[in-house]
Structures are given as C-alpha cells and as structure tokens.
Coordinates of C-alpha atoms and ligand atoms in Angstrom, one line a residue:
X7 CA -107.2 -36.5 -10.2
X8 CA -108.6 -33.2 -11.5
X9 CA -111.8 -34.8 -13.4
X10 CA -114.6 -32.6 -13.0
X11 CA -118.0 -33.9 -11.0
X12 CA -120.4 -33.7 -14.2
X13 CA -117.7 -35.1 -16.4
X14 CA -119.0 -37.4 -19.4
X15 CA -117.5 -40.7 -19.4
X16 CA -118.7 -43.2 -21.9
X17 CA -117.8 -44.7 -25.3
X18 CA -118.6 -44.8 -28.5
X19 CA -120.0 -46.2 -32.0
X20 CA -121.0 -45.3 -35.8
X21 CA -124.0 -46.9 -37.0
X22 CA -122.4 -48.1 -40.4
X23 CA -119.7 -50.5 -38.5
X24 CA -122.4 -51.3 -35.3
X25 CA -125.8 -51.5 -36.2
X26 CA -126.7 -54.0 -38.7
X27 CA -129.9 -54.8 -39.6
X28 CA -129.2 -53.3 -43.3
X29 CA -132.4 -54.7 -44.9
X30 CA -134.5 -54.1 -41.9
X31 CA -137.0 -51.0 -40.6
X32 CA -137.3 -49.8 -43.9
X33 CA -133.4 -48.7 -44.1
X34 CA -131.9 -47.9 -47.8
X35 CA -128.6 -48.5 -48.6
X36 CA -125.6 -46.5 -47.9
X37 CA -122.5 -46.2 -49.9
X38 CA -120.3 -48.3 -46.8
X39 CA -122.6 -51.4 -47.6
X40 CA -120.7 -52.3 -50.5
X41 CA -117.3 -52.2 -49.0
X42 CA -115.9 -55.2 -48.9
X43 CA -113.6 -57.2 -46.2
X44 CA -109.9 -56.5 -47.0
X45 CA -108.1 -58.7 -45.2
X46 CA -105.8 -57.2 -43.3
X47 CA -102.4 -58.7 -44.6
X48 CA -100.4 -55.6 -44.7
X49 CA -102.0 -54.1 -41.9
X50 CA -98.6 -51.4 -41.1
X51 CA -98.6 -50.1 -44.8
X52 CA -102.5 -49.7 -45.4
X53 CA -105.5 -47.3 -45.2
X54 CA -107.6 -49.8 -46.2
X55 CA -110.9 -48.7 -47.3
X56 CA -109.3 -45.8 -49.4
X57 CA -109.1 -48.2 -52.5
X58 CA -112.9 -47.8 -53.0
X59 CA -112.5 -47.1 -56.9
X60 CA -115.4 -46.4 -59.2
X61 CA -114.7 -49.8 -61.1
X62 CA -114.3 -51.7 -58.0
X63 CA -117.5 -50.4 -56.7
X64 CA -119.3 -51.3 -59.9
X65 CA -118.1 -54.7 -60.0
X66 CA -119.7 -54.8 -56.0
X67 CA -122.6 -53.1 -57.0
X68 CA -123.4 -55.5 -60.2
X69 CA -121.8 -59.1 -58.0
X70 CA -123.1 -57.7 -54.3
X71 CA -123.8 -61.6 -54.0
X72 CA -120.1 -62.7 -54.5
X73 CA -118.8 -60.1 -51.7
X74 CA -118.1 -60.4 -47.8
X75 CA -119.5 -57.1 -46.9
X76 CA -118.9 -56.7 -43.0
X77 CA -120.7 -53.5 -42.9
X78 CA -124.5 -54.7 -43.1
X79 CA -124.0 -57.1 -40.5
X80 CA -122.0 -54.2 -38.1
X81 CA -122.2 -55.8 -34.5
X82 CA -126.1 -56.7 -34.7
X83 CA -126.9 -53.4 -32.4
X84 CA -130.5 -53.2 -34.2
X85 CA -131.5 -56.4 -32.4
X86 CA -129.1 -56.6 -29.4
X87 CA -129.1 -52.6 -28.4
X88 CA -131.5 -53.6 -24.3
X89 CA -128.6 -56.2 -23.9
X90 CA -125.3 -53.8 -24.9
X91 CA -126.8 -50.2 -23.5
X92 CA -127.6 -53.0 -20.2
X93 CA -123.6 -53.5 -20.3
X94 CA -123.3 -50.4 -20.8
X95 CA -124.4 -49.4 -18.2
X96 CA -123.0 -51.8 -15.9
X97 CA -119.9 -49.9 -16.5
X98 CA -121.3 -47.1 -15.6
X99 CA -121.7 -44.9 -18.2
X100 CA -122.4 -41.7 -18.2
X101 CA -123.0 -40.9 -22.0
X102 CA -123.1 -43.1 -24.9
X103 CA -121.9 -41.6 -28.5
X104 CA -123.5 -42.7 -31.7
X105 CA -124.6 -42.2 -35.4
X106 CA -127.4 -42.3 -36.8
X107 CA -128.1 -43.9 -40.3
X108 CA -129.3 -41.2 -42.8
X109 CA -131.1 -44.3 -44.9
X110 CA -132.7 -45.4 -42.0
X111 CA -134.5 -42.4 -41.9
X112 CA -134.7 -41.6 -45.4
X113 CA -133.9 -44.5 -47.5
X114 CA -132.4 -42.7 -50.5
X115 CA -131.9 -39.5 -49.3
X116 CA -134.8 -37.9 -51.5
X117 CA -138.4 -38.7 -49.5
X118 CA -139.9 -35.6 -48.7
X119 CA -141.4 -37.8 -45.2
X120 CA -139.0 -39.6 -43.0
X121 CA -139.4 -43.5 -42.5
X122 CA -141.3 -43.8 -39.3
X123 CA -139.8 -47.0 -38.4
X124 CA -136.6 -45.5 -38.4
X125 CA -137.7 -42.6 -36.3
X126 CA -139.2 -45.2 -34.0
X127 CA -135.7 -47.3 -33.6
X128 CA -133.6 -44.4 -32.3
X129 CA -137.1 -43.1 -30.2
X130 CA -136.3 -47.0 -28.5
X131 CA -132.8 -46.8 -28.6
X132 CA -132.6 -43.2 -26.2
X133 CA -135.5 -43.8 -24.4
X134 CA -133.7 -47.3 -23.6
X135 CA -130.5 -45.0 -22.2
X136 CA -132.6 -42.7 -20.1
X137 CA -133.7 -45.7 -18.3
X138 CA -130.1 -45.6 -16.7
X139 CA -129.7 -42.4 -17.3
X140 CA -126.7 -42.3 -19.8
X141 CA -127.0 -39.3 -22.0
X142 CA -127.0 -39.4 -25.2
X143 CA -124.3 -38.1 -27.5
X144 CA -125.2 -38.1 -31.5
X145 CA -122.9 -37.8 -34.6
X146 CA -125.6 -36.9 -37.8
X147 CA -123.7 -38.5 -40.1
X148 CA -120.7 -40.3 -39.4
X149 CA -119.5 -41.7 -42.7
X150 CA -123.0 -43.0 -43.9
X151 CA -124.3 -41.2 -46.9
X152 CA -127.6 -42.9 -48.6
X153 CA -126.4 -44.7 -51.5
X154 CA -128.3 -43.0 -54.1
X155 CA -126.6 -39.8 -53.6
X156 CA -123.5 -41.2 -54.3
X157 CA -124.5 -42.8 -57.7
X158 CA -126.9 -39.4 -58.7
X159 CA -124.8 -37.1 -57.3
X160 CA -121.4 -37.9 -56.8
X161 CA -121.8 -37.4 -53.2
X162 CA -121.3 -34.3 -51.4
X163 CA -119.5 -32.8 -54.9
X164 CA -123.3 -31.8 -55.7
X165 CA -124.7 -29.0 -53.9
X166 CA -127.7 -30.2 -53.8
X167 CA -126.8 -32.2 -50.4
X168 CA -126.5 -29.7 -48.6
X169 CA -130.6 -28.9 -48.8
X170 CA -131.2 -32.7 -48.7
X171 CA -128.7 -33.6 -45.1
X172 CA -130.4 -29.9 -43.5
X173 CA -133.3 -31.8 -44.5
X174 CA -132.6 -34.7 -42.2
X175 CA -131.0 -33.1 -39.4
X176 CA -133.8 -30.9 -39.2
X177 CA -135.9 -34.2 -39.0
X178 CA -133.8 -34.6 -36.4
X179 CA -133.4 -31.8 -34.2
X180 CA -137.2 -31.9 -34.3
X181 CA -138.1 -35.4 -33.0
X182 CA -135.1 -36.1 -31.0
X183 CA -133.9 -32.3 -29.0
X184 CA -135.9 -33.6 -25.8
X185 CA -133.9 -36.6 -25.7
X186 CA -130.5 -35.9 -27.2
X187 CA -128.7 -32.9 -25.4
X188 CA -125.2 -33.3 -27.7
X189 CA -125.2 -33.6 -31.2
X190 CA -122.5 -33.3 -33.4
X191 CA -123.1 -33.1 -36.9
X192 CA -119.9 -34.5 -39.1
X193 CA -117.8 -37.4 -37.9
X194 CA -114.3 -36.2 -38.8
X195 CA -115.2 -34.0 -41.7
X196 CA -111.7 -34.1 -42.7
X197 CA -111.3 -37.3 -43.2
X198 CA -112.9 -36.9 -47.0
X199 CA -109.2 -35.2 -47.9
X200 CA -107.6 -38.8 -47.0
X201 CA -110.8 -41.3 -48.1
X202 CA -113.1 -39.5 -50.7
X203 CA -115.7 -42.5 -50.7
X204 CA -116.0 -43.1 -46.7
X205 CA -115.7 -39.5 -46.0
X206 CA -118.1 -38.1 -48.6
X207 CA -119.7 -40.9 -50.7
X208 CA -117.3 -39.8 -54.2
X209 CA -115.6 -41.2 -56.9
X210 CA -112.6 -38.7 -57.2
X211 CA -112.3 -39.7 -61.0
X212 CA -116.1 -39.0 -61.9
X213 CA -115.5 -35.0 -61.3
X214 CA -113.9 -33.0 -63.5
X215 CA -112.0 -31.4 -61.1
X216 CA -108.5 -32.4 -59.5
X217 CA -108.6 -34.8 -56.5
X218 CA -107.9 -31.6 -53.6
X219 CA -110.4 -29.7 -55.5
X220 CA -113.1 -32.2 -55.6
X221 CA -112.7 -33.3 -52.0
X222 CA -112.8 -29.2 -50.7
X223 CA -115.5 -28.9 -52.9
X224 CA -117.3 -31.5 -51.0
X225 CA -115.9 -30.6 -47.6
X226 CA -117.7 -26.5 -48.8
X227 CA -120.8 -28.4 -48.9
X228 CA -120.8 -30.5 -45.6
X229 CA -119.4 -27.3 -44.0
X230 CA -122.3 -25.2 -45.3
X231 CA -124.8 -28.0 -44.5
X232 CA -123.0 -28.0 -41.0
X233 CA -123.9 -24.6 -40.4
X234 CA -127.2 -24.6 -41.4
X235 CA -127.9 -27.5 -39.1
X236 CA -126.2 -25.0 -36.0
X237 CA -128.5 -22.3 -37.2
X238 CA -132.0 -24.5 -37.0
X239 CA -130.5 -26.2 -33.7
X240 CA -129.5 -22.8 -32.0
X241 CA -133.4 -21.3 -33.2
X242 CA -135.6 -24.1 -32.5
X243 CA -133.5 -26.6 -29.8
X244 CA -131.6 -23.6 -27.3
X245 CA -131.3 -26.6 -24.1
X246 CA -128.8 -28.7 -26.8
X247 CA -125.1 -28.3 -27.7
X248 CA -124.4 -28.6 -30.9
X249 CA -120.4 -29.6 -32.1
X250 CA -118.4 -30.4 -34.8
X251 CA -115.8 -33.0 -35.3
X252 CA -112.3 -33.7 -36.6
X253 CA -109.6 -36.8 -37.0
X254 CA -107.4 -34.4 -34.6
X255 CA -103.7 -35.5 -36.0
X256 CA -101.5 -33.9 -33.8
X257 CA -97.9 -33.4 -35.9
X258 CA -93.7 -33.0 -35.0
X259 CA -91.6 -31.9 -36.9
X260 CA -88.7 -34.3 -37.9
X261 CA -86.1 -32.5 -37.0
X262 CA -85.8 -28.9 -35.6
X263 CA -84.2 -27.5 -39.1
X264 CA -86.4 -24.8 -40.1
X265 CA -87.8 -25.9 -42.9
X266 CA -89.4 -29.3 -41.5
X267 CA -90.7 -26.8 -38.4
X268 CA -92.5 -24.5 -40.9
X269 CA -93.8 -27.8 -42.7
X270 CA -95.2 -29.2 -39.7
X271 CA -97.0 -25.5 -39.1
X272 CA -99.0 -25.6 -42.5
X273 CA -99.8 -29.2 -42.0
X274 CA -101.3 -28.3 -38.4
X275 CA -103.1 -25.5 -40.1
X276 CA -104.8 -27.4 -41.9
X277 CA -105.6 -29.9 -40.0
X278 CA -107.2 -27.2 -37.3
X279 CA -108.5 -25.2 -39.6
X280 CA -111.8 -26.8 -40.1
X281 CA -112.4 -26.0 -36.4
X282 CA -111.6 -22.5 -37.7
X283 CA -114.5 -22.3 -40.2
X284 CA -116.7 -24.0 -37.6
X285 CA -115.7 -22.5 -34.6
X286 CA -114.4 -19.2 -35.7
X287 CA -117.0 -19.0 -38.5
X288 CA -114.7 -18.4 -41.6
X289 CA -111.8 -20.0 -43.5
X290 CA -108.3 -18.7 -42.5
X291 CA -105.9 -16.6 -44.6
X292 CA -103.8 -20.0 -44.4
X293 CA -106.6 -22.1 -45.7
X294 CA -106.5 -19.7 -48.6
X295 CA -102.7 -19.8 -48.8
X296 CA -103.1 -23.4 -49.0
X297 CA -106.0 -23.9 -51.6
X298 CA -104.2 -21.0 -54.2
X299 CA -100.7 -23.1 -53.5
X300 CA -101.9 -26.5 -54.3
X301 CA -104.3 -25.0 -57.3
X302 CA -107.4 -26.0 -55.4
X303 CA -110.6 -24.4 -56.1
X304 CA -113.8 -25.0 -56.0
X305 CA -117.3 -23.2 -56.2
X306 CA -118.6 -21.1 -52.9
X307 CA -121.7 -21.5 -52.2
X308 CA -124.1 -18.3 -52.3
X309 CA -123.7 -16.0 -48.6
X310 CA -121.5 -18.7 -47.4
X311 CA -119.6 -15.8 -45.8
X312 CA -122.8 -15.2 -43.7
X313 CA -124.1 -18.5 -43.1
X314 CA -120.4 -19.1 -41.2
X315 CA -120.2 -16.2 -39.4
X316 CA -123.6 -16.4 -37.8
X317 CA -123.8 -20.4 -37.0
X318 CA -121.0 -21.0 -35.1
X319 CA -120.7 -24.4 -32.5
X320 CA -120.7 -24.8 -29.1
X321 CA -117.8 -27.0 -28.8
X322 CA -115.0 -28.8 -30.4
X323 CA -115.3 -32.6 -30.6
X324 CA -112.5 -34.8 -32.0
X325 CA -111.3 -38.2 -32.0
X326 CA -107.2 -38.9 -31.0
X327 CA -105.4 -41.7 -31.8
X328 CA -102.0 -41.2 -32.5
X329 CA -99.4 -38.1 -33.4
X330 CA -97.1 -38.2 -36.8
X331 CA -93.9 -36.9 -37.9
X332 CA -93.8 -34.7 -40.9
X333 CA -90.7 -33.2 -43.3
X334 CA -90.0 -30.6 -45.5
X335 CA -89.4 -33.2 -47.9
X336 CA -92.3 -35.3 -48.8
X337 CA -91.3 -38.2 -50.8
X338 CA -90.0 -39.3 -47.4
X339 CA -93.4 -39.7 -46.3
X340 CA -94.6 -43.5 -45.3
X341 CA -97.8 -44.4 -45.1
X342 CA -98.1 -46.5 -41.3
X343 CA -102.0 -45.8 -40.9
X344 CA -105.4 -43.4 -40.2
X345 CA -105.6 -41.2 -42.5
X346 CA -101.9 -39.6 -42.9
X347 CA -98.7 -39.9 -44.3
X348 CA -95.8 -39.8 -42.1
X349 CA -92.2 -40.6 -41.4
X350 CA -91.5 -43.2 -37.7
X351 CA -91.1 -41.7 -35.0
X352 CA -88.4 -43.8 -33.4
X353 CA -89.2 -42.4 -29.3
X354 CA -92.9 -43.5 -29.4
X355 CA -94.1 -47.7 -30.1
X356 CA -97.0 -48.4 -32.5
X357 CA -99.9 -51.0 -32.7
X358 CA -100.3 -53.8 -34.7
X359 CA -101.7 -51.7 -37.2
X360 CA -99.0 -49.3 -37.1
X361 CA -100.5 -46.1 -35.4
X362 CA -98.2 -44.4 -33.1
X363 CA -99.1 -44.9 -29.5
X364 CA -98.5 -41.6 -28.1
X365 CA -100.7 -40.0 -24.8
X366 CA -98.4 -37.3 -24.5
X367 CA -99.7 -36.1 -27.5
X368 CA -102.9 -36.0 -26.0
X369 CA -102.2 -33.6 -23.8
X370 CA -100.4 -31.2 -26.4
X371 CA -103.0 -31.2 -28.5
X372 CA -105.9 -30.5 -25.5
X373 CA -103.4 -27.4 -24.9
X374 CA -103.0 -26.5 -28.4
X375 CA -106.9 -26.5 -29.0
X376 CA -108.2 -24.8 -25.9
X377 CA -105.3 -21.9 -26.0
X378 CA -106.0 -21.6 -29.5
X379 CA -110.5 -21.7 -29.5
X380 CA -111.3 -21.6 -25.9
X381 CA -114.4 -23.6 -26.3
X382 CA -115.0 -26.5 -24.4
X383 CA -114.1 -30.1 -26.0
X384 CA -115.0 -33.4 -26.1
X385 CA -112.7 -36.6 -27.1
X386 CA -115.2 -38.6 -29.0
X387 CA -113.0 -41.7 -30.1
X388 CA -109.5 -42.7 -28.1
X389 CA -108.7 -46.6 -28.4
X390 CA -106.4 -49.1 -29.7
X391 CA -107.2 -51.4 -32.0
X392 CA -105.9 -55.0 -31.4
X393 CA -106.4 -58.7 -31.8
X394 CA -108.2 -60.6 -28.7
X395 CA -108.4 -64.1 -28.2
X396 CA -111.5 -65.1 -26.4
X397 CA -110.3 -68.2 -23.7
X398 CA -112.4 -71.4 -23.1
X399 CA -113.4 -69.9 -20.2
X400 CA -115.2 -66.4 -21.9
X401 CA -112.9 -64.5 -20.5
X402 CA -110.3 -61.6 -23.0
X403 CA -107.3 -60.9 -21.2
X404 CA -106.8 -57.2 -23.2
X405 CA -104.1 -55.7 -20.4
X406 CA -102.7 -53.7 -23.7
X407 CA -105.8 -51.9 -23.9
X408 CA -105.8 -51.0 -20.3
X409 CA -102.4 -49.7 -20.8
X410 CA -103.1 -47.6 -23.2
X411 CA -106.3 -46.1 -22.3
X412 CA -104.8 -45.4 -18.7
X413 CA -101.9 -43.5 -20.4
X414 CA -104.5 -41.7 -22.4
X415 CA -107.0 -40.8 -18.8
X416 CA -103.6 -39.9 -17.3
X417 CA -102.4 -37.4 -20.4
X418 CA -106.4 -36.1 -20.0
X419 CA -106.0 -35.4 -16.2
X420 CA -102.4 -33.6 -16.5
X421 CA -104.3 -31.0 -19.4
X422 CA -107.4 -30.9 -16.9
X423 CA -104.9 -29.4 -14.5
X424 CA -103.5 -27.3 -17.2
X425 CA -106.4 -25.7 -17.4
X426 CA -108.6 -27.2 -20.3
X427 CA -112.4 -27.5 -20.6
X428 CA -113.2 -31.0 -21.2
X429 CA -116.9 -31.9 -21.4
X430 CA -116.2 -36.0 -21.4
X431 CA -114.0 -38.7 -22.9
X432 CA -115.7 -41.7 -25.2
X433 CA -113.4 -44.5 -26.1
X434 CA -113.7 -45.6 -29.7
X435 CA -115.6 -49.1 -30.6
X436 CA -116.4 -49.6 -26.3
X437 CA -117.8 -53.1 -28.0
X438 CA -116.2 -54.6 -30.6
X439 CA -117.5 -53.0 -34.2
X440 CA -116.6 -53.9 -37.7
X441 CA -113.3 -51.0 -38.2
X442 CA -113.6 -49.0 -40.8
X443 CA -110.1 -49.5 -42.1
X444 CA -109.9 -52.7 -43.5
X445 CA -114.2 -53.5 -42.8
X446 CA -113.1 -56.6 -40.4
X447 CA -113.9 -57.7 -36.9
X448 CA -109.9 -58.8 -36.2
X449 CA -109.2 -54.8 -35.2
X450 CA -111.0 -54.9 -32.0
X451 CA -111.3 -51.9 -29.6
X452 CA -113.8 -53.4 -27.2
X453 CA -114.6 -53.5 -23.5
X454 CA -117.1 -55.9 -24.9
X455 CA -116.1 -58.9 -27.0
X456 CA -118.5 -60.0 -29.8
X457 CA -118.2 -63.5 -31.3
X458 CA -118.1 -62.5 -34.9
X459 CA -115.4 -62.9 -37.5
X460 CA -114.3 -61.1 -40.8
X461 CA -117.1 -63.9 -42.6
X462 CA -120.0 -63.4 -39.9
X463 CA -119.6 -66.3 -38.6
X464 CA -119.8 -66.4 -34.9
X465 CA -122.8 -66.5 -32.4
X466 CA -122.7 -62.7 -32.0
X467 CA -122.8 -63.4 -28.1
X468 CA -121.1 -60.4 -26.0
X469 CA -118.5 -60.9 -23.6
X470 CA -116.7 -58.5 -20.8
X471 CA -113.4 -58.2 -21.6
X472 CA -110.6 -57.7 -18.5
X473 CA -111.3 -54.1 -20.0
X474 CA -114.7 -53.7 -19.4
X475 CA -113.8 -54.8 -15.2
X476 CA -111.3 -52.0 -15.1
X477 CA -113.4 -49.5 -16.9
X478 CA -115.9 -49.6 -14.8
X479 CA -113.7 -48.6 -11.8
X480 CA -112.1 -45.9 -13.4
X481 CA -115.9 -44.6 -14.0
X482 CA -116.8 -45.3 -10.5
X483 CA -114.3 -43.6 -9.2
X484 CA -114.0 -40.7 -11.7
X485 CA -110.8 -41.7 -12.6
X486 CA -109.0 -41.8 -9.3
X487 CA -108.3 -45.6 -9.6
X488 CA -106.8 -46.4 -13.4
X489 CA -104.5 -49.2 -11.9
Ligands
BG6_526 C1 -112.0 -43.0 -36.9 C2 -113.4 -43.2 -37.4 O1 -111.2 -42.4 -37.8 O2 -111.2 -44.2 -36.6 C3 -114.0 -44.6 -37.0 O3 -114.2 -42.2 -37.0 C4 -113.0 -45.7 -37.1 O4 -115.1 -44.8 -37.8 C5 -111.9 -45.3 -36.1 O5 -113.5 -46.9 -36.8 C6 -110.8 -46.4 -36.0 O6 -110.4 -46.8 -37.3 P1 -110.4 -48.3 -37.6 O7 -110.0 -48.3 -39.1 O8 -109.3 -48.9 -36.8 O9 -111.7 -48.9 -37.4

C-alpha cells in the first residue's frame, strides 16, 4: 500500500442533513428546512429534492405544520456531537469534514454581528476534536443558504450575496483559522446546474432569465464570493489551506463513434471547468464555447477578471460517487441518480438507488485531475447509500458497504502509485445523516447506525455498524489491511 504517513483519513457530514437543533442557539432558518420527506418510491428514476418549486415551497412555507421535514431534526449532532466525535475517534480518525450553518451564525444572512451562540457551538465542537486530535476539515457552505436570502433575493441570482457570504467567511476565517487548518468554501458548487434550490437557494421561474442562465448567473456569484474568501484567507490566515469543491462526475462515452467521444469531452469540460476558474483563475475558452452555444449569459461582476486571477486555491476537493455514460444524442439520456443524466452502463452494477458503482473510475478521474491541475486533492465524500437493518442484538451487518469502500481505498492506492497527490479520503455520511436526495434516513451511508426513521421517530441512539469495526483497521493500519 502506497498511502502516505500524514495521510488524512476520516469522514464526513453537512450540517443541514446532521446537525439538528433548527430552533436552537439562536439559528435562523435555511431554505433546506422546508424540504420535505419524499418517499423514496421510485428511488432508480429520481433526483429527489430537485422538485423544490416555488408553489410547492409556498404551500410549505404557509402549512410548515402539515409537513415531515427531515432536515431540522438532521442526526441530533447539536446535542450528541462528545458522543459521535468520541466514536469517532475510536475509529481512529484523523480528520473530520463538516459544514457549518450560515443561520447559525447569522440567522438571516443580514446582521451586521454574528450570533455568539453559534460561534460558541462550533468553538465546542473543534475544540472537542483536538481533544483526540482529529483535524478539522470545514465546508463554508454546503447547501445551507439563510432562508431570507432566498425569499429577498432569489438566492445567489442577487449579487448582493456575494458581499453578505464574504461577510461570514470572513467571520470565519477570523474566529476559527487557529483551529481549522482546511477549509473549503462551496460544497459542490456545480451542483446548482442540476438542483437550483439545494445548490443556490432559487426559484428558476422567479428570474427573468433562462434556467442555464440563471443557475451560471448564480454559480458567477458563489465563484466571485469564492474568491474573495481565498483572498482574505491567503492575507490574514497563511498556516490554512483553503479548497474548493465539485460533484466530480467522471463520464464514457457510449460508444467509440466520434461523435459520442467529442460529446463526452464537452460534458467533462464542463464538469472540470469550475476547477478551472478556481484553480487556474479564469473561465476557459470551452466554458465560453459552452455558454454562447446554449445562449447562456449572465452579468460579470466588476474586475472579476482580477479577483480570479489573483485568488487562486490550494487544492482541489471533490466528492465521487459513481461514473456515467453519455451520447451524442441526448434524448437517449435516463435519469438513474446524483445530479446527471445518463444512459446504463451495462459493465458496471448500481445501488439501490441506481448510482453506478464504479472504483475504477476513481482512479481515472485522480489521473485526469492531477495531470490536468497538479495541485494536491482531497476526496471529501465516497460512500454508498443503502438500507440497514439494525438486529435484536444492535448489531448492522453492512458487508456491501465494506465492499465498496475497499474497492474505492484500492482504486485510491493504485492512483497513489501512479503518482497523485492525495491530501486524505472522507467517506460520505460516516454516521447515518438525513440524504439529501429524497430528505430520509432509509439511504444510509453510516459506519454509525442512528435509530431514526423518515418520521423522526426512533431513540436517536448510535450504533457501530460491522463497518465502523473494519474501518477502524483500515485506519490503523493506513490501509494495509481492507479485508
Ligand atoms: C453529495 C452531497 O452530492 O451527495 C451530499 O454533497 C449528499 O450532501 C451526498 O448527501 C449523497 O447524496 P444522497 O442524496 O444520497 O444523500
């Protein structure tokens, strides 16, 4: 096994789907606290929480007391956090990634002072993970926009976020940099392309724009907002690393005709090329190609040119789950889960919920990233999402998750001896978390089972999973032993 000495192995969580505690510390509310539980019935042909339409989130909004909304219960973090970062740490981690909630700091986005109390939970929460020495690993936003913004502002359409989030993460950068070496500052930015509302906290059919221009409007703004958080962080914190993040969806081509080849290169390029405005510090002639092809425009913000250039990140954090397959001819696309379109591919298997299982795509995309940014990376989310039964006996017998993630560690090791930089590896939901698909508890990713259902009902008791007892080995021996 090639894994490096100092190499970060941990999991991770977003503080929407984890935390709970929604009317507690002084927290706002966010635009996720009013999606509701969609149960997951056609779980192979969904993306779930991309329904979130303006009348459906009025009629929430106006009944909030008629709706199952898993999100403001998450996993009960806020009042559980000693006991989970103690298991935790029994497995040995090394970091732990997580999100912070932008209402729990400032409740609607628009305080000119931050909520102490908030600042004061996180201040508990890190100081709580030094104690066993895991380090820290914090997304600034990962989905969770303050409500109000969304209902004033339509979201991240309005420039005015940009000076409001650079207010936060400066907040931030300030109270947090001796604590919190990695920061990343947008969970998956692209995923506002694929789910407007999750993504970016806007109703598509409030702007005046098309749908593409809309959501790259709003993906100008988090970019700029990106790179003015890198600017302060690089002046004022030099000891961190600060990243950025994308859904990384690694694509084939259908067949090798030409045509579905050249297909499959403009839908890598755009997937990538968000690391190329963060990373390189501009947006690619291809990106351009793209927007003046598919009439997208939208407005640039003053000096953006500048503000790119100069701010670039330290290293390139995304989350894998599966590959797709991709054709010259899109009304063959399907629709079998995160975030894409895309036809079967009939050599790989899929999950319950459809999502190609696919580690060898792993290591083509650790190749394809490094050769093409040479920066050092950092898999923030890997897992598969499945249904556990908890026995009489409180034991979860989860062998499919060991299989994958061991295919996944083995895919990681063959590009480590390829020659990648990999900073660490944090498996996605390493305790069970509301997902963010369908906003239920039956998609579990867990070393650590959590009584809870899609209703809340449960004991919210934690349980090691046959997981958690392998993980830990694989920790403890830096990934020599994954049997
Ligand atoms: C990623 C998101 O896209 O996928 C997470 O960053 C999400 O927030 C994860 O939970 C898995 O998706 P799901 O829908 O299975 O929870």
């Amino acid at each position: 096994m090639t894994f490096p000495k100092d190499f970060l192995w941990g999991g991770a969580t977003a503080s929407a789907q984890y935390e709970g505690g929604f009317d507690q510390g002084g927290r706002g509310k966010s635009q996720l606290d009013f999606i509701d539980f969609v149960p997951s019935v056609n779980r192979k042909n969904s993306i779930g929480t991309d329904y979130m339409s303006l009348e459906r989130f009025l009629k929430i909004r106006n009944n909030e007391g008629e709706y199952n909304l898993p999100y403001r219960r998450g996993s009960e973090f806020y009042t559980h956090y000693k006991e989970d970062i103690a298991l935790f740490a029994e497995m040995g981690f090394k970091t732990y990634r997580m999100s912070i909630s932008w209402c729990r700091i400032f409740p609607t986005g628009e305080e000119t002072e931050p909520n102490q109390e908030g600042l004061k939970f996180y201040h508990d929460v890190f100081d709580e993970l030094r104690k066993y020495g895991i380090e820290p690993l914090v997304t600034m936003i990962h989905y969770e926009n303050p409500l109000p913004l969304t209902e004033k502002y339509n979201g991240w359409e309005d420039k005015r976020l940009i000076d409001l989030f650079v207010k936060y993460s400066k907040v931030l950068i300030d109270e947090y940099k001796d604590k919190v070496k990695y920061w990343i500052t947008f969970n998956e930015i692209n995923a506002t392309l694929s789910t407007p509302y999750v993504g970016a906290g806007i109703f598509v059919e409030k702007s005046e724009k098309n749908e593409l221009s809309v959501c790259y409007q709003a993906l100008h703004h988090q970019l700029i907002a990106s790179a003015l958080t890198v600017e302060y962080a690089h002046k004022t914190a030099p000891q961190c690393m600060i990243g950025c993040m994308i859904a990384r969806l690694e694509c084939y081509a259908e067949t090798c005709s030409p045509a579905d080849v050249e297909a499959t290169m403009i839908e890598d390029q755009i997937n990538l090329s968000f690391f190329d405005v963060m990373a390189r510090g501009y947006y690619p002639k291809s990106m351009l190609n793209y927007f003046r092809d598919n009439d997208i425009s939208f407005d640039y913000v003053e000096n953006y040119q500048e503000i790119l250039k100069n701010n670039t990140v330290d290293f390139l954090a995304f989350s894998y789950y599966m590959t797709y397959v991709v054709s010259a001819d899109p009304s063959k696309a399907e629709n079998p889960g995160n975030l894409v379109k895309s036809l079967v591919n009939p050599y790989i298997e899929v999950s319950e919920w459809g999502w190609g299982i696919d580690p060898t795509g792993l290591r083509v995309t650790l190749n394809k990233i490094y050769d093409k940014y040479r920066l050092p990376m950092f898999i923030v989310e890997n897992g598969l999402g499945a249904v556990d039964t908890l026995e009489a006996d409180g034991t979860i017998h989860d062998d499919y998750r060991i299989n994958y993630l061991r295919e996944h560690i083995k895919a990681m090791d063959k590009a480590l001896d390829d020659g990648v930089e990999l900073l660490g590896y944090t498996t996605w939901g390493c305790i069970d978390i509301c997902s963010a698909s369908f906003a239920d508890m039956t998609k579990r990713y867990g070393f650590i089972y959590v009584d809870a259902d899609d209703y809340g009902k449960g004991t919210y008791d934690r349980y090691r999973k046959d997981s958690f007892h392998w993980y830990k080995k694989v920790i403890a021996s830096n990934g020599e032993d994954i049997d």
